[in-house]
Short mmCIF file of C-alpha atoms in Angstrom, two decimals:
data_model
loop_
_atom_site.label_atom_id
_atom_site.label_comp_id
_atom_site.label_asym_id
_atom_site.label_seq_id
_atom_site.Cartn_x
_atom_site.Cartn_y
_atom_site.Cartn_z
CA MET A 74 21.94 -12.31 -28.50
CA ASN A 75 23.28 -8.53 -28.68
CA TYR A 76 21.67 -6.83 -25.71
CA LEU A 77 23.65 -3.42 -26.27
CA ILE A 78 20.72 -2.59 -29.55
CA GLU A 79 19.13 0.27 -27.57
CA GLU A 80 15.29 -0.96 -28.81
CA ARG A 81 15.99 -4.24 -27.04
CA TYR A 82 17.59 -3.75 -24.69
CA ASN A 83 14.72 -1.22 -24.16
CA ALA A 84 11.88 -3.07 -24.86
CA LEU A 85 13.76 -5.84 -22.32
CA ALA A 86 13.91 -3.03 -19.83
CA ALA A 87 10.06 -1.76 -19.76
CA GLU A 88 9.46 -5.87 -19.30
CA TYR A 89 11.31 -6.46 -16.07
CA VAL A 90 9.97 -3.17 -14.61
CA ILE A 91 6.77 -4.17 -14.82
CA GLY A 92 7.51 -7.35 -13.89
CA THR A 93 6.42 -10.01 -17.07
CA LEU A 94 10.94 -10.52 -17.35
CA ARG A 95 10.68 -13.61 -15.18
CA GLY A 96 12.57 -16.61 -14.23
CA LYS A 97 16.47 -16.68 -15.57
CA ALA A 98 15.71 -13.51 -18.37
CA ARG A 99 14.82 -11.52 -14.71
CA ILE A 100 18.07 -12.24 -13.66
CA ARG A 101 20.00 -12.08 -16.63
CA PHE A 102 18.26 -8.89 -16.87
CA GLN A 103 19.29 -7.76 -13.75
CA LYS A 104 23.19 -8.70 -14.55
CA LEU A 105 23.01 -7.00 -17.67
CA MET A 106 22.07 -3.44 -15.76
CA MET A 107 25.25 -4.00 -13.71
CA GLN A 108 27.23 -4.19 -16.30
CA TYR A 109 25.59 -0.87 -18.70
CA GLN A 110 24.46 2.00 -17.39
CA ALA A 111 22.67 2.72 -20.94
CA ILE A 112 20.97 0.19 -19.45
CA HIS A 113 20.26 0.40 -15.90
CA ASP A 114 19.64 3.79 -17.05
CA ALA A 115 16.87 3.18 -19.55
CA THR A 116 15.09 0.57 -16.60
CA CYS A 117 15.40 4.02 -14.18
CA LEU A 118 13.25 5.96 -17.01
CA TRP A 119 10.07 2.84 -17.25
CA GLU A 120 10.62 3.16 -13.88
CA GLN A 121 9.46 6.66 -13.51
CA TYR A 122 7.17 6.21 -16.52
CA LEU A 123 5.72 3.82 -14.88
CA GLU A 124 5.32 4.73 -11.03
CA GLY A 125 2.05 6.83 -11.25
CA LEU A 126 -0.02 3.69 -12.43
CA ASN A 127 0.46 2.57 -9.22
CA HIS A 128 -1.80 5.77 -8.01
CA SER A 129 -4.81 3.70 -8.89
CA VAL A 130 -3.90 1.28 -5.85
CA ALA A 131 -5.43 2.91 -2.25
CA PRO A 132 -3.22 3.34 0.02
CA VAL A 133 -3.00 0.74 3.14
CA THR A 134 -2.06 0.78 6.48
CA PRO A 135 0.33 -1.98 7.06
CA PRO A 136 -0.67 -3.99 10.66
CA PRO A 137 1.97 -2.38 13.27
CA LYS A 138 3.83 -5.75 13.34
CA VAL A 139 5.19 -4.71 10.15
CA TRP A 140 7.25 -1.66 11.74
CA ALA A 141 8.28 -4.02 14.71
CA GLU A 142 9.21 -6.70 12.81
CA ILE A 143 11.48 -3.75 10.70
CA GLN A 144 12.75 -2.56 13.29
CA ARG A 145 13.73 -5.98 15.10
CA ARG A 146 16.29 -6.85 11.70
CA LEU A 147 17.34 -3.88 12.32
CA GLY A 148 18.77 -4.44 15.76
CA HIS A 149 16.58 -0.59 16.27
CA ALA A 150 14.10 -2.84 18.53
CA ASP A 151 15.19 -1.51 21.60
CA ALA A 152 15.01 2.26 20.21
CA PRO A 153 12.76 4.81 21.62
CA GLN A 154 11.23 5.62 17.67
CA ALA A 155 10.78 1.94 17.52
CA VAL A 156 6.68 3.08 17.74
CA PRO A 157 7.21 5.31 14.18
CA ASP A 158 4.63 7.72 15.02
CA GLN A 159 6.66 8.83 18.57
CA PRO A 160 9.51 10.66 17.52
CA ALA A 161 9.22 12.91 20.01
CA LYS A 162 8.63 11.71 23.02
CA PRO A 163 11.46 9.15 23.66
CA SER A 164 11.42 8.84 27.21
CA ARG A 165 8.71 6.36 26.62
CA ASN A 166 8.84 3.03 26.05
CA PRO A 167 6.96 1.19 23.18
CA TRP A 168 5.80 -1.67 25.73
CA GLN A 169 4.50 0.56 28.31
CA TRP A 170 2.43 2.08 25.48
CA THR A 171 0.79 -1.27 24.35
CA ALA A 172 0.17 -2.59 28.12
CA LEU A 173 -1.52 1.07 28.26
CA THR A 174 -3.07 0.98 25.34
CA GLY A 175 -4.55 -2.53 26.11
CA LEU A 176 -5.71 -2.24 29.13
CA ALA A 177 -7.64 1.05 27.58
CA ALA A 178 -8.91 -1.60 25.63
CA ALA A 179 -10.13 -4.18 27.36
CA VAL A 180 -12.19 -1.13 29.04
CA ILE A 181 -13.63 0.40 27.06
CA VAL A 182 -14.50 -2.56 24.96
CA ALA A 183 -16.74 -2.90 27.72
CA LEU A 184 -17.63 0.56 27.33
CA PHE A 185 -19.37 -0.71 23.90
CA LEU A 186 -21.49 -3.27 25.36
CA ILE A 187 -23.31 -1.80 28.33
CA VAL A 188 -26.23 -0.27 25.58
CA PRO A 189 -26.94 3.37 27.79
CA GLN A 190 -30.82 3.52 28.80
CA LYS A 191 -31.11 7.02 27.46
CA THR A 192 -29.06 7.30 24.09
CA ALA A 193 -32.05 8.14 22.45
CA GLU A 194 -33.03 11.16 19.59
CA LEU A 195 -30.17 13.71 20.38
CA PRO A 196 -28.55 15.29 16.61
CA VAL A 197 -26.20 12.77 15.07
CA SER A 198 -23.01 15.46 15.31
CA GLN A 199 -20.38 12.98 13.13
CA VAL A 200 -20.45 10.12 10.64
CA ALA A 201 -18.37 8.49 8.87
CA ILE A 202 -18.67 5.31 6.57
CA VAL A 203 -16.33 2.60 6.41
CA SER A 204 -16.21 1.14 2.72
CA ASP A 205 -14.01 -1.51 1.49
CA ASN A 206 -11.27 -1.04 -0.81
CA ASP A 207 -13.67 -1.49 -3.97
CA ASN A 208 -15.71 1.90 -2.11
CA GLN A 209 -18.88 -0.50 -0.56
CA PRO A 210 -19.59 0.93 2.77
CA LEU A 211 -19.89 -1.35 5.20
CA TRP A 212 -20.75 -0.21 8.27
CA ILE A 213 -22.14 4.14 8.93
CA VAL A 214 -20.99 5.09 12.04
CA GLU A 215 -23.08 8.27 13.81
CA VAL A 216 -22.00 9.18 16.78
CA SER A 217 -24.20 12.31 18.96
CA ARG A 218 -23.23 13.79 21.70
CA GLU A 219 -23.81 10.23 24.11
CA SER A 220 -24.24 7.46 21.64
CA ILE A 221 -22.65 5.79 18.76
CA LYS A 222 -24.25 4.04 16.52
CA VAL A 223 -23.28 1.65 14.10
CA ARG A 224 -25.49 0.11 11.33
CA VAL A 225 -24.12 -2.80 9.16
CA THR A 226 -25.15 -3.02 5.57
CA ASP A 227 -25.51 -6.31 3.39
CA ALA A 228 -22.21 -5.58 1.18
CA LEU A 229 -20.29 -7.14 4.48
CA ALA A 230 -19.86 -10.86 4.50
CA PRO A 231 -19.35 -12.14 7.77
CA LEU A 232 -15.57 -13.91 8.11
CA PRO A 233 -15.51 -17.16 10.62
CA ASP A 234 -12.85 -17.03 13.59
CA THR A 235 -12.85 -12.81 12.48
CA ASP A 236 -14.14 -9.57 15.22
CA TYR A 237 -13.56 -6.42 13.46
CA GLU A 238 -12.84 -4.15 15.90
CA LEU A 239 -13.31 0.12 15.95
CA TRP A 240 -11.03 2.36 16.42
CA MET A 241 -9.77 6.48 16.73
CA VAL A 242 -6.74 6.92 15.32
CA PRO A 243 -5.48 10.50 17.40
CA ALA A 244 -3.89 13.29 14.27
CA ASN A 245 -0.86 13.38 17.08
CA ASP A 246 -0.06 10.13 15.79
CA ALA A 247 -0.79 8.61 18.65
CA ALA A 248 -1.45 4.71 19.43
CA PRO A 249 -5.54 4.02 18.24
CA ILE A 250 -8.08 3.38 21.14
CA SER A 251 -10.19 1.06 20.24
CA LEU A 252 -13.68 1.82 20.71
CA GLY A 253 -14.68 -2.04 20.63
CA LEU A 254 -16.44 -4.57 18.48
CA LEU A 255 -18.48 -3.92 15.96
CA PRO A 256 -20.79 -5.67 15.01
CA GLU A 257 -21.87 -7.76 12.15
CA SER A 258 -24.91 -7.61 11.23
CA GLY A 259 -27.64 -4.93 12.18
CA SER A 260 -26.77 -2.31 15.06
CA LEU A 261 -25.64 -1.07 17.50
CA LEU A 262 -25.95 1.73 20.24
CA ALA A 263 -23.48 2.40 22.43
CA ALA A 264 -22.33 5.31 24.99
CA ALA A 265 -20.07 7.38 22.75
CA PRO A 266 -16.79 7.64 24.87
CA ASP A 267 -15.54 11.93 24.88
CA PHE A 268 -12.49 11.67 23.51
CA LEU A 269 -14.74 11.10 20.58
CA PHE A 270 -15.27 14.92 20.72
CA SER A 271 -11.68 16.15 20.99
CA ASP A 272 -10.58 17.70 17.69
CA ASN A 273 -7.37 15.69 17.98
CA ILE A 274 -9.10 12.59 15.57
CA LYS A 275 -7.41 11.93 12.48
CA ALA A 276 -9.87 9.52 11.26
CA LEU A 277 -11.61 5.78 12.28
CA ALA A 278 -10.22 2.84 11.43
CA VAL A 279 -11.32 -0.77 11.34
CA SER A 280 -9.10 -4.28 11.94
CA LYS A 281 -9.39 -7.92 12.06
CA GLU A 282 -9.11 -9.52 14.71
CA PRO A 283 -9.20 -12.71 16.06
CA PRO A 284 -12.59 -13.97 18.50
CA GLY A 285 -13.20 -10.86 21.27
CA GLY A 286 -10.72 -8.40 19.72
CA SER A 287 -6.91 -7.09 19.95
CA PRO A 288 -5.63 -9.62 22.17
CA THR A 289 -2.64 -7.10 22.30
CA GLY A 290 -4.53 -3.55 22.65
CA SER A 291 -3.33 -2.18 19.00
CA PRO A 292 -4.86 -2.93 15.62
CA SER A 293 -3.55 -6.51 14.61
CA GLU A 294 -4.46 -5.50 10.73
CA VAL A 295 -5.73 -2.35 9.88
CA LEU A 296 -8.28 -3.37 6.75
CA TYR A 297 -9.89 -0.19 7.16
CA ILE A 298 -9.45 3.89 7.21
CA ALA A 299 -12.46 6.06 7.45
CA PRO A 300 -12.24 9.58 8.18
CA LEU A 301 -15.34 11.15 10.69
CA PHE A 302 -17.03 13.98 9.15
CA LYS A 303 -18.85 17.23 11.82
CA VAL A 304 -22.36 17.11 10.05
CA MET B 175 5.67 16.27 -0.88
CA GLU B 176 8.29 14.71 -2.32
CA HIS B 177 10.60 16.98 -3.05
CA GLU B 178 9.66 18.79 0.76
CA THR B 179 9.77 15.70 2.51
CA LEU B 180 10.29 12.87 1.82
CA PHE B 181 13.85 13.54 -0.15
CA PRO B 182 15.28 14.95 3.74
CA LEU B 183 14.04 11.89 5.37
CA LEU B 184 15.82 9.82 2.86
CA CYS B 185 19.33 11.72 3.36
CA ASN B 186 18.73 11.78 6.92
CA THR B 187 17.95 8.25 6.85
CA ALA B 188 21.22 7.79 4.57
CA SER B 189 23.23 8.78 7.84
CA GLY B 190 21.55 7.15 10.70
CA ASP B 191 18.28 8.64 11.64
CA LYS B 192 16.24 6.80 13.00
CA ASN B 193 13.98 9.30 13.55
CA ALA B 194 14.00 10.48 9.97
CA PHE B 195 13.17 6.60 9.07
CA ALA B 196 10.57 6.44 11.40
CA LYS B 197 8.70 9.53 9.76
CA LEU B 198 9.39 8.02 6.13
CA TYR B 199 8.15 4.67 7.22
CA GLN B 200 4.94 6.34 8.23
CA ILE B 201 4.51 8.41 5.32
CA THR B 202 5.52 5.74 2.48
CA SER B 203 4.26 2.41 3.58
CA PRO B 204 0.34 2.87 3.35
CA GLN B 205 1.54 2.96 -0.22
CA LEU B 206 4.57 0.72 -0.73
CA TYR B 207 2.87 -1.71 0.88
CA ALA B 208 -0.63 -0.91 -0.72
CA VAL B 209 0.89 -2.35 -4.11
CA ALA B 210 2.42 -5.48 -2.15
CA LEU B 211 -1.16 -6.45 -0.91
CA LYS B 212 -2.27 -5.88 -4.79
CA MET B 213 0.83 -7.90 -6.39
CA LEU B 214 0.60 -10.81 -3.97
CA LYS B 215 -2.94 -10.70 -2.44
CA LYS B 216 -1.46 -12.68 1.02
CA PRO B 217 -1.73 -10.31 4.05
CA ASP B 218 1.35 -12.48 5.49
CA LEU B 219 3.67 -12.01 1.75
CA ALA B 220 3.03 -8.21 1.74
CA ASP B 221 3.81 -8.12 5.12
CA GLU B 222 7.15 -9.99 4.76
CA ALA B 223 7.99 -7.59 1.33
CA THR B 224 6.70 -4.37 2.87
CA GLN B 225 9.23 -5.76 5.82
CA ASP B 226 12.04 -6.26 3.42
CA ALA B 227 11.64 -3.37 1.66
CA PHE B 228 12.23 -1.08 3.72
CA VAL B 229 15.05 -3.28 5.48
CA LYS B 230 17.24 -2.39 2.20
CA ILE B 231 16.02 1.06 1.98
CA TRP B 232 17.80 1.69 5.33
CA HIS B 233 20.69 0.53 4.16
CA ASN B 234 20.40 1.64 0.12
CA ALA B 235 18.93 5.00 1.55
CA GLY B 236 22.92 6.23 0.17
CA HIS B 237 22.72 4.92 -3.35
CA TYR B 238 20.08 6.87 -4.03
CA GLN B 239 20.42 9.61 -6.80
CA ARG B 240 17.95 11.57 -7.68
CA ALA B 241 18.16 11.85 -11.45
CA LYS B 242 17.31 8.53 -11.43
CA GLY B 243 13.76 9.00 -10.35
CA THR B 244 11.73 10.25 -7.11
CA VAL B 245 12.12 9.23 -3.87
CA LEU B 246 8.88 7.45 -3.86
CA THR B 247 9.46 5.94 -7.48
CA TRP B 248 12.71 4.48 -5.43
CA MET B 249 10.86 3.02 -2.79
CA VAL B 250 8.14 1.72 -4.60
CA SER B 251 10.11 -0.48 -6.99
CA ILE B 252 12.01 -1.67 -4.09
CA VAL B 253 9.33 -3.39 -2.95
CA ARG B 254 7.57 -4.26 -6.45
CA TYR B 255 11.05 -6.17 -7.07
CA ARG B 256 10.89 -7.65 -3.93
CA ALA B 257 6.97 -8.96 -4.47
CA LEU B 258 7.98 -10.00 -7.43
CA ASP B 259 11.04 -12.28 -5.96
CA LEU B 260 8.71 -13.55 -3.47
CA MET B 261 6.40 -14.53 -6.17
CA ARG B 262 8.62 -16.55 -7.75
CA TYR B 263 9.76 -17.95 -3.97
CA HIS B 264 6.36 -19.06 -2.80
CA LYS B 265 5.64 -20.51 -6.00
CA VAL B 266 2.29 -17.32 -5.58
CA ARG B 267 -0.25 -17.78 -8.36
CA ASN B 268 -2.47 -14.80 -9.00
CA GLU B 269 -5.83 -14.86 -9.70
CA VAL B 270 -7.25 -12.21 -10.44
CA ASP B 271 -11.29 -11.75 -9.87
CA LEU B 272 -12.12 -9.01 -13.23
CA GLU B 273 -15.62 -9.05 -11.73
CA ALA B 274 -14.88 -7.68 -8.81
CA GLU B 275 -11.49 -6.12 -9.43
CA ALA B 276 -13.10 -3.37 -12.15
CA ILE B 277 -10.13 -2.13 -13.75
CA PRO B 278 -10.25 1.35 -13.40
CA ASP B 279 -9.58 3.69 -16.53
CA LYS B 280 -8.54 6.09 -14.31
CA PRO B 281 -7.56 6.64 -10.99
CA ASP B 282 -10.14 8.16 -9.00
CA ASN B 283 -8.38 10.80 -7.52
CA ALA B 284 -6.33 11.71 -10.47
CA GLN B 285 -7.05 15.70 -9.78
CA ARG B 286 -4.39 15.37 -6.90
CA PHE B 287 -0.99 14.27 -8.91
CA SER B 288 0.92 15.79 -10.58
CA ALA B 289 2.09 17.15 -14.60
CA GLU B 290 3.39 13.47 -15.36
CA GLN B 291 0.84 11.71 -13.89
CA GLN B 292 -1.71 13.29 -16.36
CA LYS B 293 0.24 12.83 -18.93
CA LEU B 294 0.80 8.98 -18.62
CA GLU B 295 -2.92 8.73 -17.87
CA GLU B 296 -3.14 10.19 -21.35
CA CYS B 297 -1.08 8.59 -22.59
CA MET B 298 -2.77 5.25 -21.77
CA ASP B 299 -5.89 6.45 -22.83
CA GLU B 300 -4.40 6.47 -26.22
CA LEU B 301 -3.83 2.66 -25.56
CA ASP B 302 -6.08 -0.40 -27.38
CA GLN B 303 -8.25 -1.05 -23.96
CA SER B 304 -7.08 -4.76 -24.95
CA GLN B 305 -3.55 -3.77 -24.26
CA ARG B 306 -4.08 -1.27 -21.63
CA GLN B 307 -5.73 -3.99 -19.65
CA ALA B 308 -2.63 -6.04 -20.24
CA ILE B 309 -0.21 -3.74 -19.25
CA GLN B 310 -1.92 -2.38 -16.11
CA LEU B 311 -2.51 -6.50 -15.01
CA ALA B 312 0.76 -7.05 -15.21
CA TYR B 313 2.05 -4.38 -13.52
CA VAL B 314 -0.44 -3.59 -10.83
CA ASN B 315 -1.81 -6.94 -10.18
CA GLY B 316 1.44 -8.94 -10.83
CA LEU B 317 0.67 -10.96 -13.32
CA SER B 318 2.53 -12.83 -15.70
CA HIS B 319 2.27 -13.20 -19.30
CA GLN B 320 0.58 -16.78 -18.89
CA GLU B 321 -1.99 -15.66 -16.00
CA VAL B 322 -2.66 -12.71 -18.51
CA VAL B 323 -3.10 -14.93 -21.14
CA HIS B 324 -5.82 -16.99 -18.89
CA HIS B 325 -7.62 -13.54 -17.28
CA LEU B 326 -8.20 -12.12 -21.04
CA SER B 327 -8.60 -15.59 -22.94
CA SER B 328 -6.40 -14.85 -25.80
CA PRO B 329 -3.03 -16.39 -26.31
CA LEU B 330 -0.01 -15.80 -25.36
CA GLY B 331 1.34 -14.34 -28.66
CA THR B 332 -1.59 -11.89 -29.10
CA ILE B 333 -0.95 -11.29 -24.87
CA LYS B 334 3.26 -10.91 -25.21
CA SER B 335 2.12 -8.46 -28.56
CA TRP B 336 -0.21 -6.16 -26.64
CA ILE B 337 2.20 -5.48 -23.95
CA ARG B 338 4.92 -5.22 -25.94
CA ARG B 339 3.57 -2.73 -28.54
CA GLY B 340 1.60 -1.30 -26.02
CA LEU B 341 4.65 -0.20 -23.87
CA GLN B 342 6.42 1.18 -27.29
CA SER B 343 3.35 3.40 -27.76
CA LEU B 344 3.45 4.73 -23.95
CA LYS B 345 6.96 5.48 -24.80
CA ARG B 346 6.35 6.90 -28.30
CA CYS B 347 3.80 9.53 -26.37
CA LEU B 348 5.49 9.53 -22.87
CA SER B 349 8.52 11.36 -24.39
CA LEU B 350 6.70 13.60 -26.53
#
């Protein structure tokens, strides 16, 4: 087969880029790209043409272990940049961070479980709606000066051996701070920690955790991000 | 974002700047991870594809050529090809729940994107619905020809020709 006919290699390049060229044909095409600049260029052009289709895919923050593993594999693991959000603070060891946030998380989980006596009817000042990847709302979070109320919608399908944990993501890119475990039915009322009222909040995040919450003090697998709006 | 941010970060990454690499990861990893997750479905495989892609990006940053596309296109292509490799390696059988996964005719957040993006959307809109759907299932969801056959309940020959003709029309429209 003469691959150097433009129409032919162009069609192959397109199928290579969309991913339907598989198996041996895919490997053969990779060799052709290495041999012929025109075929390589045609492939790059298709990559540019089609890349926009990815914009229909909503971004998902990878779990922190992905970055940790990249650092480990590159031999950067003991570098100060191991926590990607902390490049400006080289003096702080990432392991200390984990320990600190772990401690904070433990304290805050405990706080979250105590329903304060006078939670009552202070006006709601901030809201967030946590939606799944199909934009179905799962939790509605309402924050007043003293309390944080979380209601669960019927779109949430609880999973066995899984808890969901709510996190505050600071705007300065510091490590997320746990707000405690989320209810999986009904609603939950808890004291609102002071840091929920700083201007330093980028968003709330929900992670998937083993029963009891994050074992490390960092989100295990971030599922959803929800902005917090003032009302 | 691309010109002001990603290109300098990639250049600095190429010269071994770990801070620049961390920043590049911070900015782009949600997009790359989402693409991998959409194709592979399983979070552990998406983790692996994303890790492999960023290790490769670190090593190959200096090979990026601006004339061949944007930094993000280059990076997303790396993770997509890695995802396709992992599918073959792990023999991933791809299922898409078409009911749950309403394929959008247009991205919801279309207005945020560039002229190229709009042009692509217009050109995708001009395709027959079956062609558009087949291309999206293959590209975005990582389905093979056979898997598209299964999902669109049409014979293999038909699917192949939808994709082939759809791509031809797309190219014609995009290069106008």
